């Protein structure tokens, strides 16, 4: 069973100066996008912004310089990510590559894979997607059925992935596949880096209920990928994915997705807010601050090489509940008609429609609660 000791968030260097540096950069470089694009901004795609951010050294910050990275401390990266999200910067294009594919390739990838993929990721030009979910498997990753058979020419991949965010603009998928014939559950799984322009791959859009095209179905029809596409150890895919999920679940994106709404609410409330609005702002701020401490402590554990699966899951579960409820709590207190054309009304509409997905993406609520319960020895 894991404990819950809080770790101090103690990045090296002058963090105040780092924040100021990024804020100054954003003042010049942040696109003057629509307020709605600034909410849920880690889903907002802007290739020019990603490239500029990469050139400024804010992507791939923790990767070694020999791969084009910044050799910075993970907690310095955390500070930058927090600032980007709080500002509603459109980080969606490079988001997955920077957050988890790059670090995973560094940890488990071959030298050839590192040289091939990491510099492009650090430049903010190479995008990646996560190939875990499948129809009929979904949350139960151990039920993955997409197969990769090793042949003399390479791996032959057949099957289907679903809910793949960004597959339509990504260059590469890190896919969980079954490499051992006849294997069951979490044995016999491996990870492959599959270039998405390989013949035999079909990507079909899934339009979400907000009308956006964020995720996709991806079909593999006897796709031939080179032997060198295998990441890490054959058959160790389950363990590698588990490590990847720790990176995916505990960052500031798990409680800052609705942050633009809180900032806009504070602006709209003005200097003399309605008492009920003032109470709501106070409550939301206190809850966000608490989540932030938990997320920063988890980041500190990841930074020293621990695998805080339970803590990461707690951040995700509580953070998602917070950011998911925020639009409804604002709607309940603030007198704002559904067709209000102002920033607050438009943000509320957008987030009320988008927020149900917050507790699904990255692992559904029930599954996350199961992980927490198991980690605490409750089941
Ligand atoms: C916006 C968004 C982006 C996503 N992006 C990606 C992506 O890039 N790559 C990717 O691979 N996936 C992605 N997903 C998929 C996401 O992780 C899935 O929602 C998840 O895998 C669920 O799969 P499913 O829809 O088949 O539901 P199921 O797994 O069938 O679940 C249905 C319901 O049963 C519950 N349930 C399932 N198993 C258990 C259990 N053991 N105990 C209790 N309850 C259980 C679930 O919580 C859920 O409520 C994304 C999802 C969303 C919403």
mmCIF file of C-alpha atoms in Angstrom, residues 54-270:
data_model
loop_
_atom_site.group_PDB
_atom_site.id
_atom_site.type_symbol
_atom_site.label_atom_id
_atom_site.label_comp_id
_atom_site.label_asym_id
_atom_site.label_seq_id
_atom_site.Cartn_x
_atom_site.Cartn_y
_atom_site.Cartn_z
ATOM 1 C CA UNK A 54 9.363 24.945 -28.951
ATOM 2 C CA UNK A 55 11.810 27.495 -30.394
ATOM 3 C CA UNK A 56 11.643 29.391 -27.096
ATOM 4 C CA UNK A 57 12.660 26.237 -25.202
ATOM 5 C CA UNK A 58 9.352 25.531 -23.441
ATOM 6 C CA UNK A 59 8.672 22.099 -24.973
ATOM 7 C CA UNK A 60 10.749 19.030 -24.206
ATOM 8 C CA UNK A 61 12.146 20.975 -21.287
ATOM 9 C CA UNK A 62 13.174 17.867 -19.347
ATOM 10 C CA UNK A 63 14.762 16.056 -22.310
ATOM 11 C CA UNK A 64 18.562 16.031 -22.539
ATOM 12 C CA UNK A 65 20.097 18.736 -24.706
ATOM 13 C CA UNK A 66 21.650 16.119 -27.007
ATOM 14 C CA UNK A 67 18.090 15.346 -28.171
ATOM 15 C CA UNK A 68 17.144 19.004 -28.529
ATOM 16 C CA UNK A 69 15.663 19.271 -25.021
ATOM 17 C CA UNK A 70 16.317 21.799 -22.303
ATOM 18 C CA UNK A 71 17.794 19.543 -19.599
ATOM 19 C CA UNK A 72 15.557 21.351 -17.124
ATOM 20 C CA UNK A 73 14.143 19.984 -13.888
ATOM 21 C CA UNK A 74 10.650 18.376 -14.138
ATOM 22 C CA UNK A 75 9.334 20.872 -11.592
ATOM 23 C CA UNK A 76 10.504 23.771 -13.757
ATOM 24 C CA UNK A 77 8.466 22.200 -16.532
ATOM 25 C CA UNK A 78 5.506 21.965 -14.137
ATOM 26 C CA UNK A 79 5.693 25.706 -13.513
ATOM 27 C CA UNK A 80 5.700 26.432 -17.238
ATOM 28 C CA UNK A 81 2.751 24.100 -17.876
ATOM 29 C CA UNK A 82 0.784 25.664 -15.057
ATOM 30 C CA UNK A 83 1.377 29.142 -16.469
ATOM 31 C CA UNK A 84 0.430 28.064 -19.998
ATOM 32 C CA UNK A 85 -2.820 26.489 -18.822
ATOM 33 C CA UNK A 86 -3.730 29.393 -16.551
ATOM 34 C CA UNK A 87 -3.228 31.715 -19.535
ATOM 35 C CA UNK A 88 -5.350 29.473 -21.781
ATOM 36 C CA UNK A 89 -2.534 29.032 -24.295
ATOM 37 C CA UNK A 90 -3.338 26.708 -27.248
ATOM 38 C CA UNK A 91 -1.019 23.829 -26.369
ATOM 39 C CA UNK A 92 -3.078 20.968 -27.839
ATOM 40 C CA UNK A 93 -0.942 20.180 -30.895
ATOM 41 C CA UNK A 94 2.200 19.141 -29.018
ATOM 42 C CA UNK A 95 0.525 18.315 -25.700
ATOM 43 C CA UNK A 96 0.653 14.515 -25.685
ATOM 44 C CA UNK A 97 4.101 14.333 -27.290
ATOM 45 C CA UNK A 98 5.558 16.689 -24.692
ATOM 46 C CA UNK A 99 3.745 15.271 -21.663
ATOM 47 C CA UNK A 100 4.172 11.567 -22.113
ATOM 48 C CA UNK A 101 5.443 10.265 -25.450
ATOM 49 C CA UNK A 102 8.763 12.113 -25.247
ATOM 50 C CA UNK A 103 9.524 11.065 -21.634
ATOM 51 C CA UNK A 104 8.439 7.496 -22.398
ATOM 52 C CA UNK A 105 10.719 7.283 -25.447
ATOM 53 C CA UNK A 106 13.562 8.681 -23.346
ATOM 54 C CA UNK A 107 12.950 6.092 -20.617
ATOM 55 C CA UNK A 108 12.237 2.990 -22.671
ATOM 56 C CA UNK A 109 13.067 3.812 -26.301
ATOM 57 C CA UNK A 110 16.089 2.722 -28.303
ATOM 58 C CA UNK A 111 18.826 5.182 -29.178
ATOM 59 C CA UNK A 112 17.549 5.223 -32.745
ATOM 60 C CA UNK A 113 14.023 6.098 -31.566
ATOM 61 C CA UNK A 114 15.335 8.865 -29.326
ATOM 62 C CA UNK A 115 17.320 10.441 -32.145
ATOM 63 C CA UNK A 116 14.475 10.062 -34.562
ATOM 64 C CA UNK A 117 11.595 11.459 -32.503
ATOM 65 C CA UNK A 118 12.813 13.571 -29.585
ATOM 66 C CA UNK A 119 14.293 16.580 -31.434
ATOM 67 C CA UNK A 120 11.057 17.085 -33.422
ATOM 68 C CA UNK A 121 9.011 16.799 -30.233
ATOM 69 C CA UNK A 122 11.208 19.408 -28.512
ATOM 70 C CA UNK A 123 10.838 21.764 -31.500
ATOM 71 C CA UNK A 124 7.049 21.518 -31.156
ATOM 72 C CA UNK A 125 6.770 20.116 -34.664
ATOM 73 C CA UNK A 126 6.274 16.385 -34.074
ATOM 74 C CA UNK A 127 2.949 15.341 -32.573
ATOM 75 C CA UNK A 128 1.985 12.049 -31.002
ATOM 76 C CA UNK A 129 -1.188 10.244 -29.982
ATOM 77 C CA UNK A 130 -2.019 7.540 -27.454
ATOM 78 C CA UNK A 131 -3.212 4.203 -28.849
ATOM 79 C CA UNK A 132 -4.687 2.470 -25.813
ATOM 80 C CA UNK A 133 -8.500 2.309 -26.009
ATOM 81 C CA UNK A 134 -10.220 -0.182 -28.242
ATOM 82 C CA UNK A 135 -13.858 -0.997 -28.867
ATOM 83 C CA UNK A 136 -14.722 -3.822 -26.502
ATOM 84 C CA UNK A 137 -11.670 -3.091 -24.336
ATOM 85 C CA UNK A 138 -12.040 0.579 -23.350
ATOM 86 C CA UNK A 139 -11.077 0.966 -19.713
ATOM 87 C CA UNK A 140 -10.042 -2.654 -19.531
ATOM 88 C CA UNK A 141 -6.695 -2.286 -21.249
ATOM 89 C CA UNK A 142 -5.839 -5.892 -20.486
ATOM 90 C CA UNK A 143 -8.541 -6.801 -23.024
ATOM 91 C CA UNK A 144 -6.585 -5.134 -25.875
ATOM 92 C CA UNK A 145 -6.933 -7.220 -29.036
ATOM 93 C CA UNK A 146 -4.945 -5.318 -31.669
ATOM 94 C CA UNK A 147 -2.181 -7.723 -32.624
ATOM 95 C CA UNK A 148 1.367 -7.281 -33.866
ATOM 96 C CA UNK A 149 2.890 -10.416 -35.338
ATOM 97 C CA UNK A 150 6.662 -10.485 -35.805
ATOM 98 C CA UNK A 151 7.715 -11.506 -39.316
ATOM 99 C CA UNK A 152 11.028 -11.430 -41.185
ATOM 100 C CA UNK A 153 10.180 -7.986 -42.627
ATOM 101 C CA UNK A 154 8.896 -6.417 -39.405
ATOM 102 C CA UNK A 155 5.724 -6.262 -37.286
ATOM 103 C CA UNK A 156 2.367 -6.829 -38.963
ATOM 104 C CA UNK A 157 -0.292 -4.895 -37.068
ATOM 105 C CA UNK A 158 -4.033 -5.567 -37.312
ATOM 106 C CA UNK A 159 -6.886 -4.214 -35.253
ATOM 107 C CA UNK A 160 -8.588 -1.022 -34.199
ATOM 108 C CA UNK A 161 -8.076 1.797 -31.722
ATOM 109 C CA UNK A 162 -10.782 4.247 -30.676
ATOM 110 C CA UNK A 163 -11.098 7.640 -28.960
ATOM 111 C CA UNK A 164 -7.608 8.479 -30.207
ATOM 112 C CA UNK A 165 -7.167 12.180 -29.528
ATOM 113 C CA UNK A 166 -5.280 13.997 -32.276
ATOM 114 C CA UNK A 167 -4.658 10.963 -34.515
ATOM 115 C CA UNK A 168 -5.739 13.122 -37.474
ATOM 116 C CA UNK A 169 -2.875 15.567 -36.982
ATOM 117 C CA UNK A 170 -0.309 13.372 -35.226
ATOM 118 C CA UNK A 171 2.795 11.952 -36.844
ATOM 119 C CA UNK A 172 3.151 8.930 -34.627
ATOM 120 C CA UNK A 173 1.066 6.712 -32.339
ATOM 121 C CA UNK A 174 2.436 4.938 -29.309
ATOM 122 C CA UNK A 175 0.223 1.858 -29.473
ATOM 123 C CA UNK A 176 -0.389 -0.913 -26.963
ATOM 124 C CA UNK A 177 -0.613 -4.161 -28.927
ATOM 125 C CA UNK A 178 -0.677 -7.886 -28.289
ATOM 126 C CA UNK A 179 2.614 -9.320 -29.532
ATOM 127 C CA UNK A 180 2.425 -12.829 -28.058
ATOM 128 C CA UNK A 181 -0.067 -15.069 -29.789
ATOM 129 C CA UNK A 182 -2.519 -16.701 -27.382
ATOM 130 C CA UNK A 183 -1.487 -14.435 -24.484
ATOM 131 C CA UNK A 184 -4.113 -13.370 -21.997
ATOM 132 C CA UNK A 185 -4.893 -10.190 -20.075
ATOM 133 C CA UNK A 186 -1.888 -8.013 -19.190
ATOM 134 C CA UNK A 187 0.752 -10.527 -20.273
ATOM 135 C CA UNK A 188 2.050 -10.501 -23.842
ATOM 136 C CA UNK A 189 1.419 -6.816 -24.506
ATOM 137 C CA UNK A 190 4.029 -4.511 -26.044
ATOM 138 C CA UNK A 191 4.302 -0.903 -27.165
ATOM 139 C CA UNK A 192 5.013 0.061 -30.767
ATOM 140 C CA UNK A 193 5.784 3.485 -32.205
ATOM 141 C CA UNK A 194 3.757 3.533 -35.400
ATOM 142 C CA UNK A 195 4.249 6.302 -37.958
ATOM 143 C CA UNK A 196 0.743 7.272 -38.981
ATOM 144 C CA UNK A 197 1.564 7.719 -42.677
ATOM 145 C CA UNK A 198 2.292 3.971 -42.964
ATOM 146 C CA UNK A 199 0.124 2.273 -45.642
ATOM 147 C CA UNK A 200 -2.833 0.315 -44.287
ATOM 148 C CA UNK A 201 -3.794 2.845 -41.583
ATOM 149 C CA UNK A 202 -7.209 4.499 -41.839
ATOM 150 C CA UNK A 203 -8.140 7.371 -39.507
ATOM 151 C CA UNK A 204 -11.823 8.229 -39.191
ATOM 152 C CA UNK A 205 -13.104 11.222 -37.235
ATOM 153 C CA UNK A 206 -15.430 10.945 -34.233
ATOM 154 C CA UNK A 207 -17.293 14.203 -33.693
ATOM 155 C CA UNK A 208 -17.955 14.893 -30.013
ATOM 156 C CA UNK A 209 -21.160 16.369 -28.632
ATOM 157 C CA UNK A 210 -19.712 19.880 -28.770
ATOM 158 C CA UNK A 211 -19.381 19.366 -32.548
ATOM 159 C CA UNK A 212 -15.566 19.205 -32.393
ATOM 160 C CA UNK A 213 -13.258 16.773 -34.100
ATOM 161 C CA UNK A 214 -10.740 15.902 -31.381
ATOM 162 C CA UNK A 215 -10.703 12.161 -31.385
ATOM 163 C CA UNK A 216 -10.801 9.359 -33.942
ATOM 164 C CA UNK A 217 -11.093 5.715 -34.767
ATOM 165 C CA UNK A 218 -7.854 4.268 -36.140
ATOM 166 C CA UNK A 219 -7.871 1.062 -38.175
ATOM 167 C CA UNK A 220 -4.802 -1.096 -38.840
ATOM 168 C CA UNK A 221 -5.190 -3.382 -41.830
ATOM 169 C CA UNK A 222 -2.139 -5.662 -41.903
ATOM 170 C CA UNK A 223 0.160 -2.648 -41.404
ATOM 171 C CA UNK A 224 3.883 -3.387 -41.767
ATOM 172 C CA UNK A 225 6.070 -1.512 -39.291
ATOM 173 C CA UNK A 226 9.822 -2.013 -38.867
ATOM 174 C CA UNK A 227 11.333 -4.242 -36.153
ATOM 175 C CA UNK A 228 12.783 -1.066 -34.643
ATOM 176 C CA UNK A 229 9.283 0.206 -33.823
ATOM 177 C CA UNK A 230 9.189 -1.868 -30.634
ATOM 178 C CA UNK A 231 9.559 0.370 -27.573
ATOM 179 C CA UNK A 232 11.305 -1.087 -24.552
ATOM 180 C CA UNK A 233 10.972 -4.767 -23.837
ATOM 181 C CA UNK A 234 8.715 -7.109 -25.769
ATOM 182 C CA UNK A 235 5.913 -8.312 -23.492
ATOM 183 C CA UNK A 236 6.430 -5.473 -20.949
ATOM 184 C CA UNK A 237 3.823 -3.160 -22.487
ATOM 185 C CA UNK A 238 1.573 -3.268 -19.446
ATOM 186 C CA UNK A 239 4.284 -2.092 -17.032
ATOM 187 C CA UNK A 240 5.405 0.632 -19.448
ATOM 188 C CA UNK A 241 1.861 1.915 -19.962
ATOM 189 C CA UNK A 242 1.310 2.068 -16.217
ATOM 190 C CA UNK A 243 4.314 4.356 -15.888
ATOM 191 C CA UNK A 244 2.954 6.481 -18.759
ATOM 192 C CA UNK A 245 -0.399 6.873 -17.021
ATOM 193 C CA UNK A 246 1.309 8.343 -13.943
ATOM 194 C CA UNK A 247 2.546 11.151 -16.192
ATOM 195 C CA UNK A 248 -0.901 11.536 -17.704
ATOM 196 C CA UNK A 249 -2.987 11.785 -14.574
ATOM 197 C CA UNK A 250 -1.472 14.161 -12.063
ATOM 198 C CA UNK A 251 -0.547 17.362 -13.887
ATOM 199 C CA UNK A 252 -2.168 20.782 -13.525
ATOM 200 C CA UNK A 253 -4.351 20.002 -16.553
ATOM 201 C CA UNK A 254 -6.449 17.832 -14.256
ATOM 202 C CA UNK A 255 -7.830 20.807 -12.361
ATOM 203 C CA UNK A 256 -7.186 23.778 -14.661
ATOM 204 C CA UNK A 257 -9.324 22.785 -17.665
ATOM 205 C CA UNK A 258 -12.081 25.189 -16.605
ATOM 206 C CA UNK A 259 -9.712 27.843 -15.277
ATOM 207 C CA UNK A 260 -10.694 30.463 -17.873
ATOM 208 C CA UNK A 261 -14.201 30.324 -16.393
ATOM 209 C CA UNK A 262 -12.983 31.146 -12.880
ATOM 210 C CA UNK A 263 -10.817 34.009 -14.173
ATOM 211 C CA UNK A 264 -13.727 35.380 -16.245
ATOM 212 C CA UNK A 265 -16.100 35.029 -13.299
ATOM 213 C CA UNK A 266 -13.727 37.059 -11.125
ATOM 214 C CA UNK A 267 -13.492 39.759 -13.820
ATOM 215 C CA UNK A 268 -17.274 39.815 -14.277
ATOM 216 C CA UNK A 269 -17.881 40.018 -10.514
ATOM 217 C CA UNK A 270 -15.908 43.261 -10.337
#
